[in-house]
Amino acid sequence: MRSTESRAPYGLLTRRQCVAGLAGAWLGAATLPARGAFQPRVACLEWTAAELIISLGIEPLAVADTKGYRDWVVSPGLPAGCLDLGSRGEPNLELLLELKPDLIIGAYGYGLDQAPFARIAPLHTVPFYDGTDTPYRQAETETRKLGEKLGREAEAEELIRQTATAISEAMVKLAGKEGRPLAVVSMFDDRHVRIYGRGSLLQDVFDHVGITNAWTGKTDSWGFSTMGIEELVTIGAARLVSLDPIPPHIRIRIEQSTLWANLPCVKAGNVATIPPVWPFGGLASAARFATLLAQA
């Protein structure tokens, strides 16, 4: 069972903080213009929403914290003309008013007061982490829902198919390694890591490709736990994969740390780093993680 009190990832607020805002999470009842050649004008308040929209073949007008998206999500890439809405915790309402989008898309758990955005345009919230299903299955459901809303049903089904294919191909490449447990972490300083487990999108990918997660401890409602680096001793000599980006000064400190050097997994040479994957993303993130995992 997932914890009812969560610690929200990088820029998120806690579940308790965002409960009040969830009552109006799905305010997209207004009808968008006719389908067909129509290219909807969409603004995204969060990276997960932007990833999904771009994956459906739509170029967002604006996305909150575009630099962060390019550092942490990477793929699918933001279009060159995409405007920056500012902080994900406090998107620029004045810019949204000027842009006059047809739809504003956010993601569950960011604790934003939805009323101001709903007065600008219909608002849609992507609920990958509301606890009603696994993130991967919710991503499939929400991809279809948004595809229907935006006249992108074919693109939605193709995204679902391509993701399943990427995961199946990764499973073939990883065949024979199922018995070797693996843990995935993000590093933000030289003393703590975020480790992903039950309830995370990354765990869903593990389950699909048949890899055993070396971390079986408790996780919050986002599917991760923050712990001291010394606690990685609990995974023994299991393989450890670290997600980029790792700030350069943190990487230097970790490489110079005797605490890190004495971990069984480090001593055994079972540590690898892979390019950025957004752990709280949708199908594109799942496919990217599976592919990078197989390559690593």
Short mmCIF file of C-alpha atoms in Angstrom, two decimals:
data_model
loop_
_atom_site.label_atom_id
_atom_site.label_comp_id
_atom_site.label_asym_id
_atom_site.label_seq_id
_atom_site.Cartn_x
_atom_site.Cartn_y
_atom_site.Cartn_z
CA MET A 1 0.00 0.00 0.00
CA ARG A 2 1.29 3.45 -0.86
CA SER A 3 1.95 5.98 1.83
CA THR A 4 -0.76 8.61 2.15
CA GLU A 5 1.80 11.29 2.99
CA SER A 6 4.30 11.88 0.23
CA ARG A 7 7.38 13.91 -0.35
CA ALA A 8 6.94 15.41 -3.77
CA PRO A 9 9.81 15.18 -6.30
CA TYR A 10 11.87 18.13 -7.55
CA GLY A 11 9.59 21.13 -7.40
CA LEU A 12 6.42 19.30 -6.37
CA LEU A 13 4.34 19.92 -3.31
CA THR A 14 3.17 17.17 -0.99
CA ARG A 15 -0.07 15.30 -1.46
CA ARG A 16 -1.55 17.02 1.58
CA GLN A 17 -0.73 20.41 0.07
CA CYS A 18 -2.37 19.68 -3.22
CA VAL A 19 -5.55 17.91 -2.08
CA ALA A 20 -7.53 21.12 -2.03
CA GLY A 21 -6.68 21.82 -5.64
CA LEU A 22 -7.71 18.43 -6.97
CA ALA A 23 -11.45 19.00 -6.79
CA GLY A 24 -11.36 20.83 -10.11
CA ALA A 25 -8.69 18.70 -11.70
CA TRP A 26 -10.68 17.85 -14.81
CA LEU A 27 -12.18 21.07 -16.11
CA GLY A 28 -11.90 20.38 -19.79
CA ALA A 29 -15.59 20.13 -20.55
CA ALA A 30 -15.46 23.06 -22.97
CA THR A 31 -15.41 21.92 -26.59
CA LEU A 32 -12.27 22.56 -28.60
CA PRO A 33 -12.48 23.67 -32.25
CA ALA A 34 -13.26 21.11 -34.93
CA ARG A 35 -10.79 18.30 -35.47
CA GLY A 36 -8.97 17.40 -38.63
CA ALA A 37 -6.30 19.90 -39.64
CA PHE A 38 -6.79 21.87 -36.44
CA GLN A 39 -3.54 22.37 -34.51
CA PRO A 40 -4.61 23.04 -30.92
CA ARG A 41 -2.89 25.81 -29.01
CA VAL A 42 -1.76 24.09 -25.81
CA ALA A 43 0.16 25.40 -22.81
CA CYS A 44 1.76 22.97 -20.33
CA LEU A 45 2.27 23.72 -16.65
CA GLU A 46 4.51 20.71 -16.05
CA TRP A 47 7.03 18.53 -17.88
CA THR A 48 4.92 15.36 -17.85
CA ALA A 49 2.15 17.21 -19.67
CA ALA A 50 4.64 18.62 -22.19
CA GLU A 51 6.14 15.19 -22.85
CA LEU A 52 2.71 13.74 -23.55
CA ILE A 53 1.61 16.59 -25.82
CA ILE A 54 4.79 16.47 -27.91
CA SER A 55 4.50 12.68 -28.13
CA LEU A 56 1.06 13.18 -29.72
CA GLY A 57 2.57 15.38 -32.42
CA ILE A 58 1.51 18.73 -30.97
CA GLU A 59 3.95 21.59 -30.43
CA PRO A 60 3.10 23.33 -27.15
CA LEU A 61 2.88 27.10 -27.18
CA ALA A 62 4.61 27.32 -23.82
CA VAL A 63 5.96 25.06 -21.07
CA ALA A 64 6.91 25.88 -17.49
CA ASP A 65 10.69 25.76 -16.89
CA THR A 66 11.87 24.89 -20.39
CA LYS A 67 15.51 24.69 -19.29
CA GLY A 68 14.62 22.12 -16.65
CA TYR A 69 12.73 20.09 -19.25
CA ARG A 70 15.74 20.05 -21.55
CA ASP A 71 18.00 18.97 -18.66
CA TRP A 72 15.78 16.42 -16.94
CA VAL A 73 13.38 15.09 -19.60
CA VAL A 74 15.38 15.63 -22.80
CA SER A 75 13.20 13.50 -25.06
CA PRO A 76 10.91 14.20 -26.83
CA GLY A 77 12.62 17.50 -27.46
CA LEU A 78 10.91 20.84 -27.01
CA PRO A 79 10.31 22.78 -30.24
CA ALA A 80 12.63 25.74 -30.71
CA GLY A 81 9.80 28.27 -30.55
CA CYS A 82 8.34 26.99 -27.29
CA LEU A 83 7.98 29.81 -24.75
CA ASP A 84 8.99 29.54 -21.09
CA LEU A 85 6.14 29.95 -18.61
CA GLY A 86 8.53 30.43 -15.73
CA SER A 87 8.57 28.34 -12.58
CA ARG A 88 6.45 25.19 -12.45
CA GLY A 89 5.44 26.27 -8.97
CA GLU A 90 4.27 29.67 -10.18
CA PRO A 91 3.58 29.76 -13.94
CA ASN A 92 3.24 33.14 -15.62
CA LEU A 93 -0.48 33.95 -15.73
CA GLU A 94 0.07 37.16 -17.68
CA LEU A 95 1.81 35.27 -20.48
CA LEU A 96 -0.95 32.68 -20.55
CA LEU A 97 -3.53 35.43 -20.92
CA GLU A 98 -1.60 36.86 -23.85
CA LEU A 99 -1.22 33.46 -25.53
CA LYS A 100 -4.95 32.61 -25.29
CA PRO A 101 -4.42 28.82 -25.44
CA ASP A 102 -7.23 26.43 -26.36
CA LEU A 103 -6.21 24.13 -23.52
CA ILE A 104 -3.96 24.26 -20.46
CA ILE A 105 -2.53 20.96 -19.24
CA GLY A 106 -1.05 20.27 -15.82
CA ALA A 107 -0.12 17.18 -13.84
CA TYR A 108 -1.35 15.73 -10.58
CA GLY A 109 0.45 16.74 -7.42
CA TYR A 110 1.76 20.23 -8.14
CA GLY A 111 -0.50 21.97 -5.64
CA LEU A 112 -1.38 24.86 -7.94
CA ASP A 113 -4.58 26.81 -7.37
CA GLN A 114 -6.42 25.76 -10.51
CA ALA A 115 -9.02 28.53 -10.54
CA PRO A 116 -6.82 31.19 -12.22
CA PHE A 117 -5.88 28.82 -15.04
CA ALA A 118 -9.45 27.62 -15.54
CA ARG A 119 -10.50 31.23 -16.13
CA ILE A 120 -8.03 31.48 -19.00
CA ALA A 121 -8.79 28.22 -20.83
CA PRO A 122 -10.15 24.71 -20.24
CA LEU A 123 -7.83 22.87 -17.85
CA HIS A 124 -6.83 19.21 -18.04
CA THR A 125 -4.83 17.41 -15.36
CA VAL A 126 -2.78 14.28 -16.06
CA PRO A 127 -3.22 12.02 -12.99
CA PHE A 128 -0.39 9.49 -13.31
CA TYR A 129 0.26 9.42 -9.56
CA ASP A 130 -3.16 9.67 -7.90
CA GLY A 131 -2.90 6.05 -6.74
CA THR A 132 -5.80 4.62 -8.78
CA ASP A 133 -3.53 2.45 -10.94
CA THR A 134 0.12 1.90 -11.80
CA PRO A 135 1.80 4.89 -13.52
CA TYR A 136 2.28 2.90 -16.73
CA ARG A 137 -1.35 1.84 -17.02
CA GLN A 138 -2.51 5.32 -16.12
CA ALA A 139 -0.19 6.70 -18.80
CA GLU A 140 -1.90 4.49 -21.38
CA THR A 141 -5.34 5.57 -20.17
CA GLU A 142 -4.49 9.26 -20.13
CA THR A 143 -2.79 9.07 -23.52
CA ARG A 144 -6.00 7.75 -25.04
CA LYS A 145 -8.12 10.28 -23.15
CA LEU A 146 -6.05 13.23 -24.27
CA GLY A 147 -5.74 11.86 -27.80
CA GLU A 148 -9.52 11.76 -28.06
CA LYS A 149 -9.85 15.24 -26.61
CA LEU A 150 -7.38 16.74 -29.09
CA GLY A 151 -8.31 14.73 -32.16
CA ARG A 152 -5.15 12.68 -31.92
CA GLU A 153 -6.63 9.20 -31.42
CA ALA A 154 -4.40 7.59 -34.07
CA GLU A 155 -1.29 9.23 -32.64
CA ALA A 156 -2.25 8.07 -29.15
CA GLU A 157 -2.61 4.46 -30.25
CA GLU A 158 0.68 4.66 -32.15
CA LEU A 159 2.45 6.01 -29.06
CA ILE A 160 1.06 3.14 -26.98
CA ARG A 161 2.16 0.64 -29.64
CA GLN A 162 5.66 2.13 -30.02
CA THR A 163 6.16 2.11 -26.26
CA ALA A 164 5.13 -1.54 -25.99
CA THR A 165 7.49 -2.38 -28.86
CA ALA A 166 10.43 -0.56 -27.23
CA ILE A 167 9.85 -2.39 -23.97
CA SER A 168 9.54 -5.75 -25.74
CA GLU A 169 12.82 -5.11 -27.58
CA ALA A 170 14.51 -4.20 -24.31
CA MET A 171 13.18 -7.38 -22.71
CA VAL A 172 14.79 -9.45 -25.47
CA LYS A 173 18.15 -7.68 -25.01
CA LEU A 174 17.96 -8.15 -21.24
CA ALA A 175 17.13 -11.84 -21.48
CA GLY A 176 19.31 -13.89 -19.17
CA LYS A 177 19.87 -11.02 -16.75
CA GLU A 178 16.59 -11.38 -14.89
CA GLY A 179 18.33 -12.96 -11.91
CA ARG A 180 20.67 -10.01 -11.39
CA PRO A 181 18.91 -7.38 -9.22
CA LEU A 182 19.33 -3.75 -10.15
CA ALA A 183 18.58 -0.47 -8.36
CA VAL A 184 18.04 2.98 -9.91
CA VAL A 185 18.89 6.23 -8.18
CA SER A 186 19.05 9.98 -8.77
CA MET A 187 21.82 11.93 -7.04
CA PHE A 188 21.29 15.49 -5.83
CA ASP A 189 24.13 15.79 -3.31
CA ASP A 190 27.06 13.71 -2.11
CA ARG A 191 25.24 12.25 0.88
CA HIS A 192 21.74 11.35 -0.32
CA VAL A 193 20.08 9.57 -3.21
CA ARG A 194 16.55 9.18 -4.42
CA ILE A 195 15.95 5.49 -5.04
CA TYR A 196 12.97 4.25 -7.08
CA GLY A 197 10.77 1.32 -6.15
CA ARG A 198 7.16 0.25 -5.77
CA GLY A 199 4.68 2.68 -7.29
CA SER A 200 7.13 4.26 -9.72
CA LEU A 201 7.10 4.28 -13.51
CA LEU A 202 10.59 2.78 -13.43
CA GLN A 203 9.34 -0.15 -11.35
CA ASP A 204 6.61 -0.70 -13.96
CA VAL A 205 9.29 -0.96 -16.64
CA PHE A 206 11.28 -3.39 -14.47
CA ASP A 207 8.17 -5.54 -14.17
CA HIS A 208 7.60 -5.51 -17.94
CA VAL A 209 11.18 -6.48 -18.86
CA GLY A 210 11.57 -8.99 -16.05
CA ILE A 211 14.29 -7.23 -14.04
CA THR A 212 14.27 -7.55 -10.24
CA ASN A 213 14.52 -4.29 -8.33
CA ALA A 214 17.31 -4.55 -5.76
CA TRP A 215 15.50 -1.94 -3.64
CA THR A 216 12.45 -3.39 -1.88
CA GLY A 217 12.08 -0.81 0.87
CA LYS A 218 9.24 1.63 1.48
CA THR A 219 8.43 4.32 -1.06
CA ASP A 220 6.14 7.33 -1.02
CA SER A 221 3.17 7.89 -3.31
CA TRP A 222 5.54 8.98 -6.10
CA GLY A 223 7.34 5.64 -5.97
CA PHE A 224 10.67 6.70 -4.48
CA SER A 225 12.48 7.04 -1.19
CA THR A 226 15.22 9.50 -0.23
CA MET A 227 17.97 7.97 1.86
CA GLY A 228 21.59 8.38 2.85
CA ILE A 229 24.22 7.01 0.48
CA GLU A 230 25.43 4.70 3.26
CA GLU A 231 22.05 2.92 3.13
CA LEU A 232 22.89 1.64 -0.35
CA VAL A 233 24.84 -1.04 1.51
CA THR A 234 21.47 -2.81 1.77
CA ILE A 235 21.51 -3.66 -1.96
CA GLY A 236 24.86 -5.40 -1.53
CA ALA A 237 26.84 -5.89 -4.73
CA ALA A 238 23.73 -5.57 -6.91
CA ARG A 239 23.95 -3.43 -10.02
CA LEU A 240 23.30 0.27 -9.50
CA VAL A 241 22.19 2.64 -12.26
CA SER A 242 22.35 6.39 -11.68
CA LEU A 243 20.27 8.77 -13.78
CA ASP A 244 21.83 11.88 -15.20
CA PRO A 245 21.97 14.79 -14.73
CA ILE A 246 24.36 14.77 -11.80
CA PRO A 247 25.62 18.29 -11.05
CA PRO A 248 29.38 18.39 -11.86
CA HIS A 249 30.41 19.49 -8.35
CA ILE A 250 28.34 16.67 -6.83
CA ARG A 251 29.92 14.14 -9.18
CA ILE A 252 33.38 15.25 -8.06
CA ARG A 253 32.45 14.94 -4.38
CA ILE A 254 30.99 11.49 -4.88
CA GLU A 255 34.07 10.28 -6.74
CA GLN A 256 36.22 11.54 -3.85
CA SER A 257 33.97 10.07 -1.14
CA THR A 258 35.34 7.12 0.82
CA LEU A 259 31.76 6.35 1.89
CA TRP A 260 30.82 5.87 -1.76
CA ALA A 261 34.01 3.99 -2.62
CA ASN A 262 33.37 1.43 0.12
CA LEU A 263 29.85 0.47 -0.97
CA PRO A 264 29.76 -3.20 -2.09
CA CYS A 265 28.21 -2.32 -5.46
CA VAL A 266 30.95 0.26 -6.13
CA LYS A 267 33.73 -2.10 -5.06
CA ALA A 268 32.31 -4.75 -7.39
CA GLY A 269 32.29 -2.30 -10.32
CA ASN A 270 28.54 -2.65 -10.72
CA VAL A 271 27.71 1.04 -11.11
CA ALA A 272 26.67 2.73 -14.35
CA THR A 273 25.21 6.10 -15.33
CA ILE A 274 22.63 6.54 -18.07
CA PRO A 275 21.31 9.70 -19.75
CA PRO A 276 18.38 11.58 -18.19
CA VAL A 277 15.00 9.90 -17.91
CA TRP A 278 12.03 11.72 -16.36
CA PRO A 279 10.93 9.21 -13.66
CA PHE A 280 7.52 10.88 -13.33
CA GLY A 281 6.76 10.96 -17.05
CA GLY A 282 4.51 8.98 -19.33
CA LEU A 283 4.91 6.45 -22.10
CA ALA A 284 7.80 8.24 -23.82
CA SER A 285 9.76 8.16 -20.55
CA ALA A 286 8.95 4.47 -20.06
CA ALA A 287 10.19 3.61 -23.55
CA ARG A 288 13.32 5.73 -23.10
CA PHE A 289 14.16 4.10 -19.79
CA ALA A 290 13.69 0.58 -21.15
CA THR A 291 15.92 1.33 -24.15
CA LEU A 292 18.68 2.98 -22.10
CA LEU A 293 18.54 0.19 -19.54
CA ALA A 294 19.08 -2.43 -22.23
CA GLN A 295 21.98 -0.44 -23.68
CA ALA A 296 23.60 -0.03 -20.28
#
